[in-house]
mmCIF file with all atom_site columns, C-alpha atoms in Angstrom:
data_model
loop_
_atom_site.group_PDB
_atom_site.id
_atom_site.type_symbol
_atom_site.label_atom_id
_atom_site.label_alt_id
_atom_site.label_comp_id
_atom_site.label_asym_id
_atom_site.label_entity_id
_atom_site.label_seq_id
_atom_site.pdbx_PDB_ins_code
_atom_site.Cartn_x
_atom_site.Cartn_y
_atom_site.Cartn_z
_atom_site.occupancy
_atom_site.B_iso_or_equiv
_atom_site.pdbx_formal_charge
_atom_site.auth_seq_id
_atom_site.auth_comp_id
_atom_site.auth_asym_id
_atom_site.auth_atom_id
_atom_site.pdbx_PDB_model_num
ATOM 1   C CA . MET A 1 1   ? 0.146   -0.079 -0.067  1.00 81.00 ? 3   MET A CA 1
ATOM 2   C CA . THR A 1 2   ? 1.112   3.384  -1.229  1.00 93.00 ? 4   THR A CA 1
ATOM 3   C CA . MET A 1 3   ? 0.477   6.324  0.582   1.00 97.00 ? 5   MET A CA 1
ATOM 4   C CA . MET A 1 4   ? 1.966   10.322 -0.218  1.00 98.00 ? 6   MET A CA 1
ATOM 5   C CA . ASN A 1 5   ? 1.425   13.420 0.867   1.00 98.00 ? 7   ASN A CA 1
ATOM 6   C CA . VAL A 1 6   ? 2.178   17.271 0.060   1.00 98.00 ? 8   VAL A CA 1
ATOM 7   C CA . GLN A 1 7   ? 0.844   20.154 3.085   1.00 98.00 ? 9   GLN A CA 1
ATOM 8   C CA . LEU A 1 8   ? 1.936   23.948 2.939   1.00 98.00 ? 10  LEU A CA 1
ATOM 9   C CA . ASP A 1 9   ? 2.848   25.361 5.629   1.00 98.00 ? 11  ASP A CA 1
ATOM 10  C CA . GLY A 1 10  ? 0.782   29.218 6.078   1.00 94.00 ? 12  GLY A CA 1
ATOM 11  C CA . GLY A 1 11  ? -2.283  28.224 3.109   1.00 95.00 ? 13  GLY A CA 1
ATOM 12  C CA . THR A 1 12  ? -2.767  28.314 -0.706  1.00 96.00 ? 14  THR A CA 1
ATOM 13  C CA . ILE A 1 13  ? -1.396  31.598 -1.692  1.00 97.00 ? 15  ILE A CA 1
ATOM 14  C CA . PHE A 1 14  ? 1.938   33.714 -1.688  1.00 98.00 ? 16  PHE A CA 1
ATOM 15  C CA . LYS A 1 15  ? 3.306   36.598 -2.469  1.00 97.00 ? 17  LYS A CA 1
ATOM 16  C CA . PRO A 1 16  ? 6.361   36.723 -5.240  1.00 98.00 ? 18  PRO A CA 1
ATOM 17  C CA . GLY A 1 17  ? 9.432   36.472 -2.856  1.00 97.00 ? 19  GLY A CA 1
ATOM 18  C CA . GLU A 1 18  ? 8.527   34.658 -0.318  1.00 98.00 ? 20  GLU A CA 1
ATOM 19  C CA . THR A 1 19  ? 9.529   31.643 1.611   1.00 98.00 ? 21  THR A CA 1
ATOM 20  C CA . ILE A 1 20  ? 7.385   28.513 1.174   1.00 98.00 ? 22  ILE A CA 1
ATOM 21  C CA . THR A 1 21  ? 7.700   25.896 3.764   1.00 98.00 ? 23  THR A CA 1
ATOM 22  C CA . GLY A 1 22  ? 5.336   22.178 4.012   1.00 98.00 ? 24  GLY A CA 1
ATOM 23  C CA . GLN A 1 23  ? 5.521   18.598 5.010   1.00 98.00 ? 25  GLN A CA 1
ATOM 24  C CA . VAL A 1 24  ? 5.767   15.967 3.005   1.00 98.00 ? 26  VAL A CA 1
ATOM 25  C CA . SER A 1 25  ? 5.284   12.360 3.795   1.00 98.00 ? 27  SER A CA 1
ATOM 26  C CA . TRP A 1 26  ? 4.833   9.078  2.120   1.00 98.00 ? 28  TRP A CA 1
ATOM 27  C CA . TYR A 1 27  ? 4.522   5.051  3.707   1.00 97.00 ? 29  TYR A CA 1
ATOM 28  C CA . LEU A 1 28  ? 5.696   2.975  1.032   1.00 97.00 ? 30  LEU A CA 1
ATOM 29  C CA . ASP A 1 29  ? 5.410   -1.095 0.621   1.00 94.00 ? 31  ASP A CA 1
ATOM 30  C CA . LYS A 1 30  ? 9.689   -1.104 0.743   1.00 95.00 ? 32  LYS A CA 1
ATOM 31  C CA . ARG A 1 31  ? 12.185  1.615  1.796   1.00 96.00 ? 33  ARG A CA 1
ATOM 32  C CA . PRO A 1 32  ? 12.684  3.985  -1.650  1.00 96.00 ? 34  PRO A CA 1
ATOM 33  C CA . LYS A 1 33  ? 15.962  4.727  -3.102  1.00 94.00 ? 35  LYS A CA 1
ATOM 34  C CA . ALA A 1 34  ? 15.374  8.039  -4.095  1.00 97.00 ? 36  ALA A CA 1
ATOM 35  C CA . ALA A 1 35  ? 12.718  10.626 -3.159  1.00 98.00 ? 37  ALA A CA 1
ATOM 36  C CA . ARG A 1 36  ? 12.401  14.699 -3.924  1.00 98.00 ? 38  ARG A CA 1
ATOM 37  C CA . VAL A 1 37  ? 10.551  16.896 -3.342  1.00 98.00 ? 39  VAL A CA 1
ATOM 38  C CA . ARG A 1 38  ? 9.692   19.752 -6.709  1.00 98.00 ? 40  ARG A CA 1
ATOM 39  C CA . LEU A 1 39  ? 8.677   23.413 -7.234  1.00 98.00 ? 41  LEU A CA 1
ATOM 40  C CA . PHE A 1 40  ? 7.144   23.762 -10.105 1.00 98.00 ? 42  PHE A CA 1
ATOM 41  C CA . TRP A 1 41  ? 5.030   25.188 -12.964 1.00 98.00 ? 43  TRP A CA 1
ATOM 42  C CA . TYR A 1 42  ? 2.582   24.639 -15.427 1.00 98.00 ? 44  TYR A CA 1
ATOM 43  C CA . THR A 1 43  ? 0.603   25.780 -18.155 1.00 97.00 ? 45  THR A CA 1
ATOM 44  C CA . MET A 1 44  ? -2.762  24.134 -19.349 1.00 95.00 ? 46  MET A CA 1
ATOM 45  C CA . GLY A 1 45  ? -5.484  24.980 -22.342 1.00 93.00 ? 47  GLY A CA 1
ATOM 46  C CA . LYS A 1 46  ? -5.176  24.949 -26.215 1.00 89.00 ? 48  LYS A CA 1
ATOM 47  C CA . GLY A 1 47  ? -1.811  24.182 -27.630 1.00 78.00 ? 49  GLY A CA 1
ATOM 48  C CA . THR A 1 48  ? 1.460   23.265 -26.476 1.00 84.00 ? 50  THR A CA 1
ATOM 49  C CA . GLU A 1 49  ? 1.209   22.742 -22.840 1.00 90.00 ? 51  GLU A CA 1
ATOM 50  C CA . ASP A 1 50  ? 4.945   23.861 -20.693 1.00 95.00 ? 52  ASP A CA 1
ATOM 51  C CA . SER A 1 51  ? 6.227   22.993 -17.254 1.00 96.00 ? 53  SER A CA 1
ATOM 52  C CA . GLN A 1 52  ? 9.301   23.889 -15.268 1.00 98.00 ? 54  GLN A CA 1
ATOM 53  C CA . VAL A 1 53  ? 11.142  23.042 -12.141 1.00 98.00 ? 55  VAL A CA 1
ATOM 54  C CA . GLU A 1 54  ? 11.910  25.853 -10.506 1.00 98.00 ? 56  GLU A CA 1
ATOM 55  C CA . ASP A 1 55  ? 13.323  24.084 -7.485  1.00 98.00 ? 57  ASP A CA 1
ATOM 56  C CA . GLN A 1 56  ? 14.066  20.587 -6.193  1.00 98.00 ? 58  GLN A CA 1
ATOM 57  C CA . LEU A 1 57  ? 14.931  19.387 -3.402  1.00 98.00 ? 59  LEU A CA 1
ATOM 58  C CA . VAL A 1 58  ? 17.046  15.034 -3.210  1.00 98.00 ? 60  VAL A CA 1
ATOM 59  C CA . PHE A 1 59  ? 16.384  13.206 0.700   1.00 97.00 ? 61  PHE A CA 1
ATOM 60  C CA . ASP A 1 60  ? 19.119  11.359 2.154   1.00 94.00 ? 62  ASP A CA 1
ATOM 61  C CA . LYS A 1 61  ? 18.098  8.468  3.157   1.00 96.00 ? 63  LYS A CA 1
ATOM 62  C CA . PRO A 1 62  ? 14.370  8.240  2.761   1.00 97.00 ? 64  PRO A CA 1
ATOM 63  C CA . MET A 1 63  ? 13.027  5.191  4.911   1.00 97.00 ? 65  MET A CA 1
ATOM 64  C CA . GLN A 1 64  ? 9.865   3.191  4.165   1.00 97.00 ? 66  GLN A CA 1
ATOM 65  C CA . GLN A 1 65  ? 8.104   5.225  6.343   1.00 97.00 ? 67  GLN A CA 1
ATOM 66  C CA . ASP A 1 66  ? 9.067   9.168  6.442   1.00 98.00 ? 68  ASP A CA 1
ATOM 67  C CA . ASN A 1 67  ? 8.112   12.172 7.239   1.00 98.00 ? 69  ASN A CA 1
ATOM 68  C CA . ARG A 1 68  ? 10.771  15.446 5.467   1.00 98.00 ? 70  ARG A CA 1
ATOM 69  C CA . SER A 1 69  ? 10.260  19.535 5.334   1.00 98.00 ? 71  SER A CA 1
ATOM 70  C CA . PHE A 1 70  ? 11.322  20.998 2.552   1.00 98.00 ? 72  PHE A CA 1
ATOM 71  C CA . LYS A 1 71  ? 11.435  24.991 2.332   1.00 98.00 ? 73  LYS A CA 1
ATOM 72  C CA . PHE A 1 72  ? 11.768  27.599 -1.487  1.00 98.00 ? 74  PHE A CA 1
ATOM 73  C CA . LYS A 1 73  ? 12.264  30.742 -2.057  1.00 98.00 ? 75  LYS A CA 1
ATOM 74  C CA . LEU A 1 74  ? 10.070  31.191 -4.015  1.00 98.00 ? 76  LEU A CA 1
ATOM 75  C CA . PRO A 1 75  ? 10.590  33.556 -7.607  1.00 98.00 ? 77  PRO A CA 1
ATOM 76  C CA . VAL A 1 76  ? 9.465   36.775 -8.507  1.00 97.00 ? 78  VAL A CA 1
ATOM 77  C CA . ALA A 1 77  ? 7.141   35.441 -11.475 1.00 96.00 ? 79  ALA A CA 1
ATOM 78  C CA . PRO A 1 78  ? 5.600   34.677 -13.364 1.00 97.00 ? 80  PRO A CA 1
ATOM 79  C CA . TYR A 1 79  ? 2.255   34.748 -12.238 1.00 97.00 ? 81  TYR A CA 1
ATOM 80  C CA . SER A 1 80  ? -0.474  31.780 -11.150 1.00 97.00 ? 82  SER A CA 1
ATOM 81  C CA . PHE A 1 81  ? -2.925  32.746 -13.691 1.00 97.00 ? 83  PHE A CA 1
ATOM 82  C CA . SER A 1 82  ? -6.078  32.225 -15.777 1.00 96.00 ? 84  SER A CA 1
ATOM 83  C CA . GLY A 1 83  ? -7.612  32.725 -19.039 1.00 92.00 ? 85  GLY A CA 1
ATOM 84  C CA . THR A 1 84  ? -10.419 31.427 -21.767 1.00 91.00 ? 86  THR A CA 1
ATOM 85  C CA . LEU A 1 85  ? -7.032  29.995 -23.386 1.00 93.00 ? 87  LEU A CA 1
ATOM 86  C CA . ILE A 1 86  ? -4.452  29.392 -21.346 1.00 95.00 ? 88  ILE A CA 1
ATOM 87  C CA . THR A 1 87  ? -3.821  29.226 -17.400 1.00 96.00 ? 89  THR A CA 1
ATOM 88  C CA . LEU A 1 88  ? -0.338  28.944 -15.769 1.00 97.00 ? 90  LEU A CA 1
ATOM 89  C CA . ARG A 1 89  ? -0.661  26.670 -12.204 1.00 97.00 ? 91  ARG A CA 1
ATOM 90  C CA . TRP A 1 90  ? 2.441   26.624 -9.811  1.00 98.00 ? 92  TRP A CA 1
ATOM 91  C CA . GLY A 1 91  ? 2.826   23.311 -7.129  1.00 98.00 ? 93  GLY A CA 1
ATOM 92  C CA . VAL A 1 92  ? 4.914   21.247 -4.788  1.00 98.00 ? 94  VAL A CA 1
ATOM 93  C CA . GLU A 1 93  ? 5.749   17.874 -5.696  1.00 98.00 ? 95  GLU A CA 1
ATOM 94  C CA . LEU A 1 94  ? 6.537   14.793 -4.283  1.00 98.00 ? 96  LEU A CA 1
ATOM 95  C CA . ASP A 1 95  ? 8.332   12.327 -6.512  1.00 97.00 ? 97  ASP A CA 1
ATOM 96  C CA . ILE A 1 96  ? 9.435   8.823  -4.825  1.00 97.00 ? 98  ILE A CA 1
ATOM 97  C CA . LYS A 1 97  ? 11.697  6.919  -7.577  1.00 95.00 ? 99  LYS A CA 1
ATOM 98  C CA . GLY A 1 98  ? 10.077  3.987  -7.878  1.00 91.00 ? 100 GLY A CA 1
ATOM 99  C CA . VAL A 1 99  ? 6.601   5.154  -7.278  1.00 94.00 ? 101 VAL A CA 1
ATOM 100 C CA . LYS A 1 100 ? 4.571   5.277  -10.869 1.00 92.00 ? 102 LYS A CA 1
ATOM 101 C CA . GLU A 1 101 ? 2.151   8.535  -9.791  1.00 92.00 ? 103 GLU A CA 1
ATOM 102 C CA . VAL A 1 102 ? 2.996   11.763 -7.780  1.00 94.00 ? 104 VAL A CA 1
ATOM 103 C CA . CYS A 1 103 ? 1.997   13.308 -5.600  1.00 97.00 ? 105 CYS A CA 1
ATOM 104 C CA . ALA A 1 104 ? 1.521   17.303 -5.740  1.00 98.00 ? 106 ALA A CA 1
ATOM 105 C CA . LYS A 1 105 ? -0.404  19.892 -4.027  1.00 98.00 ? 107 LYS A CA 1
ATOM 106 C CA . GLU A 1 106 ? -1.039  23.111 -5.707  1.00 98.00 ? 108 GLU A CA 1
ATOM 107 C CA . PHE A 1 107 ? -1.042  27.274 -4.732  1.00 98.00 ? 109 PHE A CA 1
ATOM 108 C CA . VAL A 1 108 ? -1.000  30.102 -6.487  1.00 98.00 ? 110 VAL A CA 1
ATOM 109 C CA . LEU A 1 109 ? 1.920   32.520 -7.016  1.00 98.00 ? 111 LEU A CA 1
ATOM 110 C CA . SER A 1 110 ? 0.454   36.322 -7.040  1.00 97.00 ? 112 SER A CA 1
ATOM 111 C CA . PRO A 1 111 ? 1.630   39.809 -5.606  1.00 96.00 ? 113 PRO A CA 1
ATOM 112 C CA . PHE A 1 112 ? -2.224  40.634 -5.382  1.00 94.00 ? 114 PHE A CA 1
ATOM 113 C CA . GLU A 1 113 ? -3.123  37.609 -2.995  1.00 86.00 ? 115 GLU A CA 1
ATOM 114 C CA . LYS A 1 114 ? -5.932  35.921 -5.480  1.00 93.00 ? 116 LYS A CA 1
ATOM 115 C CA . GLU A 1 115 ? -4.887  34.418 -9.434  1.00 94.00 ? 117 GLU A CA 1
ATOM 116 C CA . ILE A 1 116 ? -4.936  36.443 -11.804 1.00 93.00 ? 118 ILE A CA 1
ATOM 117 C CA . VAL A 1 117 ? -8.320  35.937 -14.226 1.00 94.00 ? 119 VAL A CA 1
ATOM 118 C CA . LEU A 1 118 ? -7.219  37.426 -18.038 1.00 90.00 ? 120 LEU A CA 1
#
């Protein structure tokens, strides 16, 4: 049985340049060879979809059942937005080698304390 979780401290709306902190946890059938948490953004909608990993933290000696903290400094851009043709979203993602799925928690990056609607 596989269980994974991503938890963000301080809600789901952050301003550019702030620090985002949180915890990831997992329970796996066996000890993983590697585990990491990534800060990323992606686009979705009509046309070509894009994504980029802005930062990542690789955990030393992950255990079968584990809890780890993370901390990332957020970039100044791009902002989260939602439009008719394209949307840009931010997230923090737990990726464990040997596990097919990933676990992610989305958040808004905006100087206006809400997602920009185009």
